[in-house]
mmCIF file of N, CA, C and O in Angstrom:
data_model
loop_
_atom_site.group_PDB
_atom_site.id
_atom_site.type_symbol
_atom_site.label_atom_id
_atom_site.label_comp_id
_atom_site.label_asym_id
_atom_site.label_seq_id
_atom_site.Cartn_x
_atom_site.Cartn_y
_atom_site.Cartn_z
ATOM 1 N N MET T 1 74.478 -29.575 56.326
ATOM 2 C CA MET T 1 73.380 -28.787 57.008
ATOM 3 C C MET T 1 72.562 -29.796 57.825
ATOM 4 O O MET T 1 72.199 -30.766 57.233
ATOM 5 N N ASN T 2 72.426 -29.467 59.092
ATOM 6 C CA ASN T 2 71.499 -30.353 59.940
ATOM 7 C C ASN T 2 70.066 -29.801 59.774
ATOM 8 O O ASN T 2 69.715 -28.791 60.128
ATOM 9 N N LEU T 3 69.226 -30.791 59.386
ATOM 10 C CA LEU T 3 67.851 -30.555 59.121
ATOM 11 C C LEU T 3 66.941 -30.892 60.408
ATOM 12 O O LEU T 3 65.798 -30.603 60.378
ATOM 13 N N ARG T 4 67.502 -31.421 61.354
ATOM 14 C CA ARG T 4 66.850 -31.673 62.557
ATOM 15 C C ARG T 4 66.562 -30.519 63.443
ATOM 16 O O ARG T 4 67.473 -29.739 63.748
ATOM 17 N N LEU T 5 65.414 -30.441 64.005
ATOM 18 C CA LEU T 5 65.156 -29.404 65.075
ATOM 19 C C LEU T 5 65.411 -29.932 66.495
ATOM 20 O O LEU T 5 65.205 -31.091 66.766
ATOM 21 N N ASN T 6 65.794 -29.118 67.395
ATOM 22 C CA ASN T 6 66.037 -29.521 68.843
ATOM 23 C C ASN T 6 64.741 -29.408 69.481
ATOM 24 O O ASN T 6 64.475 -28.357 70.071
ATOM 25 N N THR T 7 63.973 -30.416 69.462
ATOM 26 C CA THR T 7 62.611 -30.471 70.137
ATOM 27 C C THR T 7 62.669 -30.288 71.567
ATOM 28 O O THR T 7 61.563 -29.989 72.013
ATOM 29 N N SER T 8 63.687 -30.617 72.240
ATOM 30 C CA SER T 8 63.771 -30.336 73.650
ATOM 31 C C SER T 8 63.560 -28.847 74.077
ATOM 32 O O SER T 8 63.176 -28.508 75.205
ATOM 33 N N LEU T 9 63.855 -27.974 73.218
ATOM 34 C CA LEU T 9 63.584 -26.491 73.414
ATOM 35 C C LEU T 9 62.135 -26.192 73.552
ATOM 36 O O LEU T 9 61.793 -25.127 74.155
ATOM 37 N N ALA T 10 61.354 -27.050 73.007
ATOM 38 C CA ALA T 10 59.884 -26.677 72.977
ATOM 39 C C ALA T 10 59.108 -27.146 74.300
ATOM 40 O O ALA T 10 57.990 -26.970 74.524
ATOM 41 N N GLU T 11 59.813 -27.790 75.211
ATOM 42 C CA GLU T 11 59.306 -28.338 76.496
ATOM 43 C C GLU T 11 58.661 -27.142 77.229
ATOM 44 O O GLU T 11 59.509 -26.158 77.303
ATOM 45 N N GLY T 12 57.579 -27.092 77.755
ATOM 46 C CA GLY T 12 57.031 -25.999 78.451
ATOM 47 C C GLY T 12 56.293 -25.040 77.647
ATOM 48 O O GLY T 12 55.430 -24.304 78.289
ATOM 49 N N TYR T 13 56.135 -25.205 76.407
ATOM 50 C CA TYR T 13 55.309 -24.414 75.644
ATOM 51 C C TYR T 13 54.069 -25.258 75.124
ATOM 52 O O TYR T 13 54.173 -26.286 74.887
ATOM 53 N N LYS T 14 53.010 -24.473 75.217
ATOM 54 C CA LYS T 14 51.630 -25.172 74.825
ATOM 55 C C LYS T 14 51.167 -24.624 73.432
ATOM 56 O O LYS T 14 50.686 -25.436 72.613
ATOM 57 N N SER T 15 51.492 -23.436 73.201
ATOM 58 C CA SER T 15 50.962 -22.790 71.961
ATOM 59 C C SER T 15 51.740 -23.306 70.735
ATOM 60 O O SER T 15 53.135 -23.322 70.708
ATOM 61 N N ALA T 16 51.298 -23.697 69.682
ATOM 62 C CA ALA T 16 51.830 -24.267 68.461
ATOM 63 C C ALA T 16 52.725 -23.072 67.864
ATOM 64 O O ALA T 16 53.813 -23.567 67.323
ATOM 65 N N SER T 17 52.313 -21.889 67.808
ATOM 66 C CA SER T 17 53.006 -20.826 67.277
ATOM 67 C C SER T 17 54.251 -20.568 68.036
ATOM 68 O O SER T 17 55.295 -20.242 67.464
ATOM 69 N N GLN T 18 54.202 -20.747 69.342
ATOM 70 C CA GLN T 18 55.357 -20.310 70.289
ATOM 71 C C GLN T 18 56.365 -21.555 70.053
ATOM 72 O O GLN T 18 57.547 -21.348 69.915
ATOM 73 N N ILE T 19 55.944 -22.799 69.909
ATOM 74 C CA ILE T 19 56.873 -23.855 69.677
ATOM 75 C C ILE T 19 57.538 -23.743 68.367
ATOM 76 O O ILE T 19 58.680 -23.940 68.277
ATOM 77 N N ALA T 20 56.629 -23.406 67.354
ATOM 78 C CA ALA T 20 57.363 -23.131 65.953
ATOM 79 C C ALA T 20 58.396 -22.032 66.080
ATOM 80 O O ALA T 20 59.515 -22.143 65.414
ATOM 81 N N ARG T 21 58.198 -21.014 66.799
ATOM 82 C CA ARG T 21 59.033 -19.837 66.880
ATOM 83 C C ARG T 21 60.352 -20.325 67.543
ATOM 84 O O ARG T 21 61.473 -19.957 67.103
ATOM 85 N N VAL T 22 60.200 -20.891 68.706
ATOM 86 C CA VAL T 22 61.394 -21.393 69.475
ATOM 87 C C VAL T 22 62.210 -22.323 68.698
ATOM 88 O O VAL T 22 63.551 -22.095 68.606
ATOM 89 N N LEU T 23 61.631 -23.380 68.028
ATOM 90 C CA LEU T 23 62.407 -24.291 67.144
ATOM 91 C C LEU T 23 63.038 -23.586 65.905
ATOM 92 O O LEU T 23 64.313 -23.872 65.647
ATOM 93 N N THR T 24 62.327 -22.864 65.257
ATOM 94 C CA THR T 24 62.949 -22.287 64.051
ATOM 95 C C THR T 24 63.983 -21.317 64.336
ATOM 96 O O THR T 24 64.875 -21.106 63.625
ATOM 97 N N GLU T 25 63.747 -20.413 65.371
ATOM 98 C CA GLU T 25 64.784 -19.484 65.785
ATOM 99 C C GLU T 25 66.084 -20.104 66.103
ATOM 100 O O GLU T 25 67.136 -19.667 65.650
ATOM 101 N N ASP T 26 66.071 -21.209 66.904
ATOM 102 C CA ASP T 26 67.166 -21.880 67.201
ATOM 103 C C ASP T 26 67.968 -22.597 65.955
ATOM 104 O O ASP T 26 69.187 -22.482 65.791
ATOM 105 N N TRP T 27 67.078 -23.246 65.028
ATOM 106 C CA TRP T 27 67.627 -23.889 63.933
ATOM 107 C C TRP T 27 68.357 -22.801 62.967
ATOM 108 O O TRP T 27 69.485 -22.998 62.450
ATOM 109 N N LEU T 28 67.610 -21.708 62.813
ATOM 110 C CA LEU T 28 68.301 -20.522 61.902
ATOM 111 C C LEU T 28 69.583 -20.158 62.594
ATOM 112 O O LEU T 28 70.520 -19.791 61.834
ATOM 113 N N ALA T 29 69.657 -19.888 63.833
ATOM 114 C CA ALA T 29 70.774 -19.408 64.457
ATOM 115 C C ALA T 29 71.979 -20.350 64.390
ATOM 116 O O ALA T 29 73.047 -19.910 64.068
ATOM 117 N N ARG T 30 71.793 -21.612 64.184
ATOM 118 C CA ARG T 30 72.724 -22.587 64.098
ATOM 119 C C ARG T 30 73.159 -22.757 62.593
ATOM 120 O O ARG T 30 74.351 -23.383 62.362
ATOM 121 N N ASN T 31 72.225 -22.677 61.673
ATOM 122 C CA ASN T 31 72.443 -23.070 60.245
ATOM 123 C C ASN T 31 72.358 -22.068 59.242
ATOM 124 O O ASN T 31 72.694 -22.460 58.168
ATOM 125 N N MET T 32 71.900 -20.876 59.474
ATOM 126 C CA MET T 32 71.840 -19.927 58.494
ATOM 127 C C MET T 32 72.955 -19.049 58.262
ATOM 128 O O MET T 32 73.720 -18.905 59.126
ATOM 129 N N TYR T 33 73.144 -18.623 56.984
ATOM 130 C CA TYR T 33 74.246 -17.691 56.698
ATOM 131 C C TYR T 33 73.542 -16.606 55.826
ATOM 132 O O TYR T 33 72.490 -16.636 55.337
ATOM 133 N N CYS T 34 74.392 -15.452 55.575
ATOM 134 C CA CYS T 34 73.927 -14.393 54.871
ATOM 135 C C CYS T 34 74.324 -14.687 53.387
ATOM 136 O O CYS T 34 75.461 -14.715 52.904
ATOM 137 N N PRO T 35 73.317 -14.886 52.476
ATOM 138 C CA PRO T 35 73.661 -15.160 51.016
ATOM 139 C C PRO T 35 74.204 -13.847 50.347
ATOM 140 O O PRO T 35 74.668 -13.936 49.279
ATOM 141 N N ILE T 36 73.996 -12.638 50.748
ATOM 142 C CA ILE T 36 74.490 -11.422 50.118
ATOM 143 C C ILE T 36 75.865 -11.109 50.426
ATOM 144 O O ILE T 36 76.737 -11.050 49.691
ATOM 145 N N CYS T 37 76.221 -11.222 51.730
ATOM 146 C CA CYS T 37 77.718 -10.744 52.046
ATOM 147 C C CYS T 37 78.537 -12.115 52.313
ATOM 148 O O CYS T 37 79.810 -11.942 52.600
ATOM 149 N N GLY T 38 78.035 -13.245 52.573
ATOM 150 C CA GLY T 38 78.714 -14.417 52.870
ATOM 151 C C GLY T 38 79.052 -14.607 54.355
ATOM 152 O O GLY T 38 79.668 -15.676 54.567
ATOM 153 N N GLU T 39 78.583 -13.872 55.220
ATOM 154 C CA GLU T 39 78.860 -14.028 56.555
ATOM 155 C C GLU T 39 78.379 -15.510 56.997
ATOM 156 O O GLU T 39 77.150 -15.839 56.699
ATOM 157 N N VAL T 40 79.081 -16.207 57.808
ATOM 158 C CA VAL T 40 78.814 -17.539 58.016
ATOM 159 C C VAL T 40 77.835 -17.745 59.181
ATOM 160 O O VAL T 40 77.437 -18.898 59.409
ATOM 161 N N SER T 41 77.631 -16.804 59.925
ATOM 162 C CA SER T 41 76.532 -16.972 61.044
ATOM 163 C C SER T 41 75.786 -15.632 61.169
ATOM 164 O O SER T 41 76.142 -14.463 60.692
ATOM 165 N N ILE T 42 74.580 -15.799 61.580
ATOM 166 C CA ILE T 42 73.582 -14.630 61.644
ATOM 167 C C ILE T 42 73.338 -14.527 63.219
ATOM 168 O O ILE T 42 72.990 -15.473 63.838
ATOM 169 N N ARG T 43 73.411 -13.265 63.730
ATOM 170 C CA ARG T 43 73.037 -12.925 65.060
ATOM 171 C C ARG T 43 71.582 -12.478 65.242
ATOM 172 O O ARG T 43 70.919 -11.916 64.315
ATOM 173 N N ARG T 44 71.020 -12.896 66.362
ATOM 174 C CA ARG T 44 69.651 -12.480 66.684
ATOM 175 C C ARG T 44 69.544 -10.953 66.843
ATOM 176 O O ARG T 44 70.408 -10.551 67.360
ATOM 177 N N ALA T 45 68.453 -10.498 66.276
ATOM 178 C CA ALA T 45 68.290 -9.089 66.502
ATOM 179 C C ALA T 45 67.584 -8.822 67.789
ATOM 180 O O ALA T 45 66.864 -9.762 68.343
ATOM 181 N N LYS T 46 67.826 -7.798 68.457
ATOM 182 C CA LYS T 46 67.134 -7.442 69.711
ATOM 183 C C LYS T 46 65.642 -7.247 69.435
ATOM 184 O O LYS T 46 65.326 -6.549 68.507
ATOM 185 N N PRO T 47 64.833 -7.669 70.287
ATOM 186 C CA PRO T 47 63.381 -7.540 70.155
ATOM 187 C C PRO T 47 62.994 -5.919 70.213
ATOM 188 O O PRO T 47 63.644 -5.267 70.903
ATOM 189 N N ILE T 48 62.107 -5.593 69.583
ATOM 190 C CA ILE T 48 61.606 -4.278 69.454
ATOM 191 C C ILE T 48 60.571 -3.877 70.576
ATOM 192 O O ILE T 48 59.771 -4.573 70.822
#
């Protein structure tokens, strides 16, 4: 598991919460899996 965040994605953002969102969404998309069903990748949900 890669624990590093792709900080280049945060360029252009000034808000700390937006930076955190962008970095963690990317990391989760690349590294998370479903512990219930075992699916090896998780897809982003469409915004509501």
